[in-house]
XYZ file of C-alpha atoms in Angstrom:
456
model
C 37.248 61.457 5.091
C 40.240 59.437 4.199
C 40.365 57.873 1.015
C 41.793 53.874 0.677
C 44.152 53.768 -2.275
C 43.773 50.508 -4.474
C 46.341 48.975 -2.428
C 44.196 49.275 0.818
C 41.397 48.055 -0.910
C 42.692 45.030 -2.269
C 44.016 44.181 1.633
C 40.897 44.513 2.974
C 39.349 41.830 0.051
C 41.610 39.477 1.242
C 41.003 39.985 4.956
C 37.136 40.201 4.665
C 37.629 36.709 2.314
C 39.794 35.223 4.775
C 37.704 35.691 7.632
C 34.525 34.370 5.867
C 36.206 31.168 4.942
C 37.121 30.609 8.167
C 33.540 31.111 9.685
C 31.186 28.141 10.189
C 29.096 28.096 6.940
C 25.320 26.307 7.078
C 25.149 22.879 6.641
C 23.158 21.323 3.796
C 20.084 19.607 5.617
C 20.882 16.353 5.964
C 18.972 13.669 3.763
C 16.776 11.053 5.723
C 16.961 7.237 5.564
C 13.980 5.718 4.092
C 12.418 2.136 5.099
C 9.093 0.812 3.853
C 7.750 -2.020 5.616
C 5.272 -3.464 3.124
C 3.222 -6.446 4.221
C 1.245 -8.752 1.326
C -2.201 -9.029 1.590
C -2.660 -7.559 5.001
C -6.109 -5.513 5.610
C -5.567 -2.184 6.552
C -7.288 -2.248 9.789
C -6.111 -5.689 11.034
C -3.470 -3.924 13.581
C -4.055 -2.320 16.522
C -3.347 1.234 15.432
C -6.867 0.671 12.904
C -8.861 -1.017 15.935
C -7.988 -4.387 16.158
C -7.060 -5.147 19.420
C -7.655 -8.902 19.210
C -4.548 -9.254 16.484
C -0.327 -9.303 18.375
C 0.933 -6.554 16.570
C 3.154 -4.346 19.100
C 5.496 -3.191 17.114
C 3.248 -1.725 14.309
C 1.524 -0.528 17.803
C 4.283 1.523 18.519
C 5.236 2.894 15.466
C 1.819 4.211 15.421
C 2.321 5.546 19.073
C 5.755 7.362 17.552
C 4.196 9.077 14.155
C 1.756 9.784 12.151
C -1.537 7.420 11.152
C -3.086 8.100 7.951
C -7.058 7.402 7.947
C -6.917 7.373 4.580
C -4.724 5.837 2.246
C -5.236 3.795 -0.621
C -3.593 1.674 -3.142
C -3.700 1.549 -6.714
C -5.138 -1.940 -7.247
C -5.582 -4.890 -4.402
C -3.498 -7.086 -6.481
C 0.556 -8.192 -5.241
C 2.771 -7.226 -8.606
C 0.767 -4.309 -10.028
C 0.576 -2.972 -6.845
C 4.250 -3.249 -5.964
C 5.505 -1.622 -9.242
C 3.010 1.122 -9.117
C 3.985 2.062 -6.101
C 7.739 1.981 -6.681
C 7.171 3.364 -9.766
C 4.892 6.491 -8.874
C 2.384 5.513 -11.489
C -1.184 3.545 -12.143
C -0.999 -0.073 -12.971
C -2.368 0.559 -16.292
C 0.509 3.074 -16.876
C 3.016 0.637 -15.787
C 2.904 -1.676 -18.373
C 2.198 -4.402 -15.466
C -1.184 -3.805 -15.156
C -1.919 -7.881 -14.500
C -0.538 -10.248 -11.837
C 3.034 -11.587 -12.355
C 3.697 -9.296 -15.204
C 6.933 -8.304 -15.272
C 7.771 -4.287 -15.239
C 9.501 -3.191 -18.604
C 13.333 -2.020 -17.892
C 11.971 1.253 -19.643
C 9.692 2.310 -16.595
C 11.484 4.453 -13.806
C 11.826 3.348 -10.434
C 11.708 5.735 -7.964
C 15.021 4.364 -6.015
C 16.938 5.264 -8.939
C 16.367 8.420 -8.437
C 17.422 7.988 -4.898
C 20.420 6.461 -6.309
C 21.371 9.678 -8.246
C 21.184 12.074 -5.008
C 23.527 9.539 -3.331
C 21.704 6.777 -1.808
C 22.570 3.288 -1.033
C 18.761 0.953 -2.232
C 18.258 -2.180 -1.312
C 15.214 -5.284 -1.724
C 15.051 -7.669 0.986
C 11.892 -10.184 0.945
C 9.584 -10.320 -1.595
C 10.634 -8.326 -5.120
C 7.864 -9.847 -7.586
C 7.896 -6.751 -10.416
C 10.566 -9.214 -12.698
C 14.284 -8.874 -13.188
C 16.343 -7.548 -11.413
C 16.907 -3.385 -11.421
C 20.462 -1.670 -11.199
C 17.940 1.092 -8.979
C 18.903 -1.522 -6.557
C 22.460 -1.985 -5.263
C 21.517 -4.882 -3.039
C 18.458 -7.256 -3.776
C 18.295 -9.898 -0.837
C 15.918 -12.791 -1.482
C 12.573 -14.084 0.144
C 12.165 -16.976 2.795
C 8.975 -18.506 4.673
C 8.143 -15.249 5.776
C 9.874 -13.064 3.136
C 11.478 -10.718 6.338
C 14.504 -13.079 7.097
C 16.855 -10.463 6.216
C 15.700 -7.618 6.557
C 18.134 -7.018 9.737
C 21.127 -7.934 7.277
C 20.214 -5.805 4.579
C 20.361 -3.046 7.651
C 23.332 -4.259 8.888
C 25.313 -4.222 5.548
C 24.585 -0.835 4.171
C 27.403 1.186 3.569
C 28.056 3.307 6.685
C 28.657 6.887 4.514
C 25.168 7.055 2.699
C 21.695 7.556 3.175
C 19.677 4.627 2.864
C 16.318 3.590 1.087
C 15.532 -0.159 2.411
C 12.365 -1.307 0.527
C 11.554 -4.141 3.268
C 8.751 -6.558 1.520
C 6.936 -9.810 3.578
C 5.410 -12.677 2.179
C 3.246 -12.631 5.580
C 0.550 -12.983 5.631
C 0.101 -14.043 2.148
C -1.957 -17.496 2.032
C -1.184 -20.486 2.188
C -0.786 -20.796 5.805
C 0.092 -23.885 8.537
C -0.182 -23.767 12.419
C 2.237 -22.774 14.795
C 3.999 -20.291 13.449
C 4.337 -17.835 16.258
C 5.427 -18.561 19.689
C 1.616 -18.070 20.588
C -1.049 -18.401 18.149
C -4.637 -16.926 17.969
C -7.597 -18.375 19.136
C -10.667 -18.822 16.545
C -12.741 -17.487 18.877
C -10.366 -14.252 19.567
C -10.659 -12.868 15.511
C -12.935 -10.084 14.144
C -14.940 -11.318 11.181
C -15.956 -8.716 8.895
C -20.080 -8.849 8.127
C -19.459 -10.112 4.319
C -18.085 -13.548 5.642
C -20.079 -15.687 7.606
C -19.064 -16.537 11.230
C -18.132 -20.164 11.592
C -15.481 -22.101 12.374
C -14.089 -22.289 9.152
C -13.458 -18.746 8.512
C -12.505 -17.886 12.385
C -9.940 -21.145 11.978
C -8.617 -19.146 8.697
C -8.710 -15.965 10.129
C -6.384 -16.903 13.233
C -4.163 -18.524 10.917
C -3.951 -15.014 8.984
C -3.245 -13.126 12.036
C -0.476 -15.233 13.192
C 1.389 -14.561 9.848
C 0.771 -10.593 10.412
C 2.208 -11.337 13.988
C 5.576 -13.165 12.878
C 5.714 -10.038 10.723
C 5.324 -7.622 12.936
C 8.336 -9.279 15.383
C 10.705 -8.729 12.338
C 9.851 -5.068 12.167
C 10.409 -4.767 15.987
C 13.899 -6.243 15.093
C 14.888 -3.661 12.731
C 13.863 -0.933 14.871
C 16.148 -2.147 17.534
C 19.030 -2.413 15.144
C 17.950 1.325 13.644
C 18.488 2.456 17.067
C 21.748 0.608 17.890
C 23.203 2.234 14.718
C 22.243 5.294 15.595
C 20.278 6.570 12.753
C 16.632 6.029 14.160
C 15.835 9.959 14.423
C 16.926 10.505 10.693
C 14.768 7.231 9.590
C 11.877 7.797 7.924
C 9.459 4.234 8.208
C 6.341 4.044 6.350
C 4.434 0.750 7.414
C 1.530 -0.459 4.585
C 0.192 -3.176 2.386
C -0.252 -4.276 -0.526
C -3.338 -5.238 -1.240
C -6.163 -6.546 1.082
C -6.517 -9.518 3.348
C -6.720 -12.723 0.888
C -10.700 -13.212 2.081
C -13.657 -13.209 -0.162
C -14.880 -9.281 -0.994
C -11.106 -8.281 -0.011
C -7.883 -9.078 -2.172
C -8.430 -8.255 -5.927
C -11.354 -5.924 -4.691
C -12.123 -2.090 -5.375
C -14.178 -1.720 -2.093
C -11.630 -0.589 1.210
C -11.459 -4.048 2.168
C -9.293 -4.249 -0.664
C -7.469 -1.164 -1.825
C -7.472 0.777 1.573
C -3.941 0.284 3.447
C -2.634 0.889 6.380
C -0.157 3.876 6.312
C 1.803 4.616 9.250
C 4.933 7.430 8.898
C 7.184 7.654 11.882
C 10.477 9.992 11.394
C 11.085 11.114 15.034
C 13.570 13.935 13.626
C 10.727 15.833 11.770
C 6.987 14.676 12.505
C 5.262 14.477 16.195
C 2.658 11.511 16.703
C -0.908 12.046 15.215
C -3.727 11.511 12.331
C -4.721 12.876 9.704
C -7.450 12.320 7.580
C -5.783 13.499 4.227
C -6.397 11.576 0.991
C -3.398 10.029 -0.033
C -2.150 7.304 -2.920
C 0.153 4.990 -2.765
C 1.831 6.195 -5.943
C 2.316 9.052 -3.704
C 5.310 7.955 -2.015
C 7.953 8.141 -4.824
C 7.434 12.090 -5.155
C 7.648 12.635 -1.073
C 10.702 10.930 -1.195
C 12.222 12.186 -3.903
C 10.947 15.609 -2.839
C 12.713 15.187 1.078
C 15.715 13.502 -0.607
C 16.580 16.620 -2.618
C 16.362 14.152 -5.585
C 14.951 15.149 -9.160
C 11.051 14.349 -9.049
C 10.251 12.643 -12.483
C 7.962 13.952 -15.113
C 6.688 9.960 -15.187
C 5.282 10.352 -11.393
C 1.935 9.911 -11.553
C 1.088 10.719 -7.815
C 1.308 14.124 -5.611
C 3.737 14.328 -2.547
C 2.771 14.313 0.770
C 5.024 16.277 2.143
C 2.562 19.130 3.193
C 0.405 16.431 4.864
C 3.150 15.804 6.842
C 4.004 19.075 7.948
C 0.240 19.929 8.527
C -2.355 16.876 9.458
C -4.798 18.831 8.338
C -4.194 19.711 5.264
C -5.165 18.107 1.594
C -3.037 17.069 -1.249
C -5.976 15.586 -3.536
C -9.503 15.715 -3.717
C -9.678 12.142 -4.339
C -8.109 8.495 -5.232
C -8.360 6.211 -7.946
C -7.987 2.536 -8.412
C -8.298 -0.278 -10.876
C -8.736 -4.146 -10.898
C -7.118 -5.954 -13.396
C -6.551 -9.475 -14.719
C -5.529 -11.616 -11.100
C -6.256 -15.282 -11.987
C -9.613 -14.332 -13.697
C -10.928 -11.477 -15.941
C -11.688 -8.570 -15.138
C -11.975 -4.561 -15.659
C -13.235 -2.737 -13.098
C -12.474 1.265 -12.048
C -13.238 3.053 -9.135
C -12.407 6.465 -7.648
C -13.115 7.619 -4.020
C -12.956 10.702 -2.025
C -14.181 11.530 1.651
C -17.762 10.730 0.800
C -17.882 8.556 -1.513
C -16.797 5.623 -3.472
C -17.799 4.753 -6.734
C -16.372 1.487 -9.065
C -17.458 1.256 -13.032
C -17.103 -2.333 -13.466
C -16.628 -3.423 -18.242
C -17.692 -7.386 -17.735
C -20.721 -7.206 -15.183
C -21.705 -10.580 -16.723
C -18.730 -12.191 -14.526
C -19.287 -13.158 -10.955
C -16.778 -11.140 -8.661
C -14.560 -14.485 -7.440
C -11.946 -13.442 -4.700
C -8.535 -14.787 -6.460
C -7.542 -18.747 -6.678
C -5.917 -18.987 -3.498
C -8.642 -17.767 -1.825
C -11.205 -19.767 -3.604
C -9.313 -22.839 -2.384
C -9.445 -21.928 1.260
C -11.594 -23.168 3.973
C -13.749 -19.685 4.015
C -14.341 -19.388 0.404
C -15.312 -23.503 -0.005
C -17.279 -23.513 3.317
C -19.295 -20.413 1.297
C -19.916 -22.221 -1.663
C -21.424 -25.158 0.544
C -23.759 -22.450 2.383
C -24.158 -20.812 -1.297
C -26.017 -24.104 -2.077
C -27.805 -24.999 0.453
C -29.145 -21.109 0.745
C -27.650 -20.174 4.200
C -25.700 -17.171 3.048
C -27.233 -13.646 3.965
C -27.513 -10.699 1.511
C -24.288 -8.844 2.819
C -22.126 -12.572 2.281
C -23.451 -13.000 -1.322
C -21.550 -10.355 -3.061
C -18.689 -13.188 -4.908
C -21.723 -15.225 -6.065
C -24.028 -12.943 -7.770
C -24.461 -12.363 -12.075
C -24.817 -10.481 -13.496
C -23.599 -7.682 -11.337
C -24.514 -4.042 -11.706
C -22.035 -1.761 -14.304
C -22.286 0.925 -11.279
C -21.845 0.819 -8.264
C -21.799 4.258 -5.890
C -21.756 4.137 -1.712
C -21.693 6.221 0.998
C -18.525 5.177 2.686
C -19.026 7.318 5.639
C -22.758 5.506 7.139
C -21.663 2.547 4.588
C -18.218 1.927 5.754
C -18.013 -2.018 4.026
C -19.702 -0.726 0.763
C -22.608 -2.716 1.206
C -25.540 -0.717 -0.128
C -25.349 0.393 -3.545
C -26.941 3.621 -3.676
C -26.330 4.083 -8.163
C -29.857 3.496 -8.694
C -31.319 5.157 -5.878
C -32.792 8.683 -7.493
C -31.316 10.285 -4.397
C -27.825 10.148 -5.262
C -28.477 10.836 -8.910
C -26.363 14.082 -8.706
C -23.295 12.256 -6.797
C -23.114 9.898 -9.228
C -22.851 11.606 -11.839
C -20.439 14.303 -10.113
C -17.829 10.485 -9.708
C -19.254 9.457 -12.884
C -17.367 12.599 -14.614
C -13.879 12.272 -11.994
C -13.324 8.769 -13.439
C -13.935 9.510 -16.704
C -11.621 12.609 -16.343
C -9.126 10.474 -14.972
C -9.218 7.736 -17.305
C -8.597 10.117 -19.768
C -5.875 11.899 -18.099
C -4.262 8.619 -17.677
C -5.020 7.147 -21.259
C -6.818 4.080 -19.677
C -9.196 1.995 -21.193
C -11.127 -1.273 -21.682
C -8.779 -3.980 -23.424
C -10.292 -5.507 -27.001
C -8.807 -8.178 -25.824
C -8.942 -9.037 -22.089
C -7.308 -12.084 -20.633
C -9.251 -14.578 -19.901
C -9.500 -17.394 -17.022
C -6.672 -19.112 -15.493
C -8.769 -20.538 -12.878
C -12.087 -22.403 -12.123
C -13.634 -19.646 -10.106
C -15.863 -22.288 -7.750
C -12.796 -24.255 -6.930
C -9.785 -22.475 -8.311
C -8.273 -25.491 -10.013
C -5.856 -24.239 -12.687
C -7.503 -24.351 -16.154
């Protein structure tokens, strides 16, 4: 066998490294856009992916028909700020340091689109921002109008061509108060769903059309800025997560620990990656900033309270946590109430069960809530439509949210259920102390009257 001398050797290096470098290496997989359409105070099923049919919302419709529809998702708290800067910040309200409404987020607390910032992304606000000044996480912050989605298609349109993108894209719809006409054609009273806790008349069917239209003129801007996603080119690589905030502004829904308030609508299309289905995995919305960071290739913070998703989305049927947990929190009036819920079960510890459970001011002031109070006093209001009325109110409350899907019977007394209860009696108190949460010394009090929700 003939020998190469050192010479030879050192030819063939060079050859062999030549040859490599010349080759076609792998690419790097290429980082997805991210968009999160975030409506305030929509319900989670008031669209037609959830079963309402009656409410105009194609658009949502299709994303729906395009991805992924999670059965189960839930928010933090059912209240606008705390909600918004948990989410964006990965953590629980009470972790935040904006646990109450209008609070503003300290500039100590990570946002999650910083993050995005440091793996190269171009971030951007455009609507409603509502968690206090303004964050360098955010190259671009575009401002709210009547419907808070006026530029959205701008904020789109004047991204920087060479990055990825995260566009957090935040209504006002259908956040109250509302006026007529807002849509080319409105909803008939007689068209709307009305959930079994409000009464059906023409006061809350009036107010519930009105609602629906605002979810409508919504919906049209989303349809908007999937036509411009696909005229740029970048729809495949886009991935869209539609949700809420908190629930529908209705007595027994915003502010509220029951899935008329904290469940949300959560709809994931990213035609590159996921195929259209459902799943039924638990997820929370502080779940969001680890997925992203996680598909990003960004650094997941130690401060993320919440659990990625990403499994979930490669599997529907798989489970990334055994259960959610949410709080309620000062929102015009006082209040400290926990709850976690898993697949069976929901169960909400509430501190003040002296207070009546008043849906927040604006809602007190509508037509619904004020029609109530009339029917309150005169005794017309059945057992399931008394819940915002009653004191003192039970310190438990446990229910069977699969054959008690609006929370309606409280099963903590019922001898029955004794071992449930106490199996969600010991996950909340586990997570409170996971969390470091507890009962302020001192809570704050009223803002509001709670019968009319005059300012104190």
């Amino acid at each position: 066998m003939k020998r190469l001398n050192a010479g030879s050797i050192f030819f063939v290096i060079i050859v062999l490294t030549v040859f490599s470098c010349g080759r076609p290496q792998p690419e790097d997989p290429k980082q997805p856009n991210f968009i999160v359409f975030i409506a305030d105070d929509a319900a989670w099923n008031d669209c037609g992916p959830y079963g309402n049919h009656k409410i105009k919302t194609p658009n949502i419709n299709l994303l729906a028909e395009e991805g992924v529809v999670f059965n189960n998702a839930f928010l933090t708290t059912s209240s606008c700020s705390p909600s918004r800067c948990s989410i964006l910040t990965g953590r629980y309200p009470h972790s935040t340091g904006a646990p109450e409404l209008h609070m503003q987020l300290p500039a100590s607390q990570l946002l999650f689109a910083g993050e995005l910032q440091k793996a190269g992304y171009f971030t951007a606000v455009a609507g409603k921002y509502h968690i206090g000044p303004k964050r360098a996480e955010f190259d671009t912050i575009y401002g709210g109008a009547p419907s808070g989605c006026e530029y959205w298609v701008e904020a789109l349109q004047n991204r920087p061509k060479d990055k990825p993108f995260f566009l957090w894209l935040a209504a006002i719809d259908p956040h109250r108060s509302y006026r007529p006409g807002i849509i080319p054609e409105p909803h008939r009273p007689e068209d709307v769903i009305v959930p079994p806790y409000l009464p059906d008349n023409d006061s809350t069917r009036k107010d519930l059309a009105l609602y629906y239209d605002e979810i409508s003129r919504m919906d049209s801007y989303i349809g908007q800025v999937m036509y411009e996603l696909k005229n740029q080119g970048v729809d495949e690589n886009t991935l869209i997560i539609y949700m809420t905030d908190n629930g529908r502004p209705f007595p027994r829904c915003k502010t509220r620990l029951y899935d008329s308030g904290i469940k949300t609508p959560f709809i994931v299309r990213w035609p590159e990656k996921i195929k259209k289905g459902t799943t039924n995995a638990l997820v929370s919305s502080i779940d969001i900033a680890p997925t992203f960071c996680e598909l990003a290739g960004a650094g997941t913070s130690e401060t993320f309270q919440g659990v990625s998703f990403v499994p979930v989305l490669e599997d529907y049927s798989k489970e990334t946590r055994e259960y959610i947990a949410s709080e309620h929190n000062w929102h015009d009036y006082q209040a400290h109430e926990r709850a976690v819920r898993n697949h069976q079960y929901l169960y909400i510890r509430n501190a003040f069960p002296h207070l009546n459970a008043s849906p927040p001011a604006d809602a007190v002031r509508s037509i619904t809530y004020q029609e109530m109070v009339n029917r309150y006093n005169e005794g017309q209001l059945n057992e399931n439509q008394l819940d915002c009325f009653v004191t003192p109110r039970p310190s438990e409350e446990l229910y069977d949210v699969v054959n008690d899907p609006h929370q309606l019977h409280n099963l903590a007394g019922n001898p029955d259920y004794e071992g449930a209860l106490n199996d969600m009696r010991k996950l909340l108190d586990n997570w409170m102390a996971e969390s470091g949460d507890e009962v302020p010394e001192n809570p704050t009090p009223d803002k509001f009257d709670r019968w009319t929700g005059n300012k104190l």
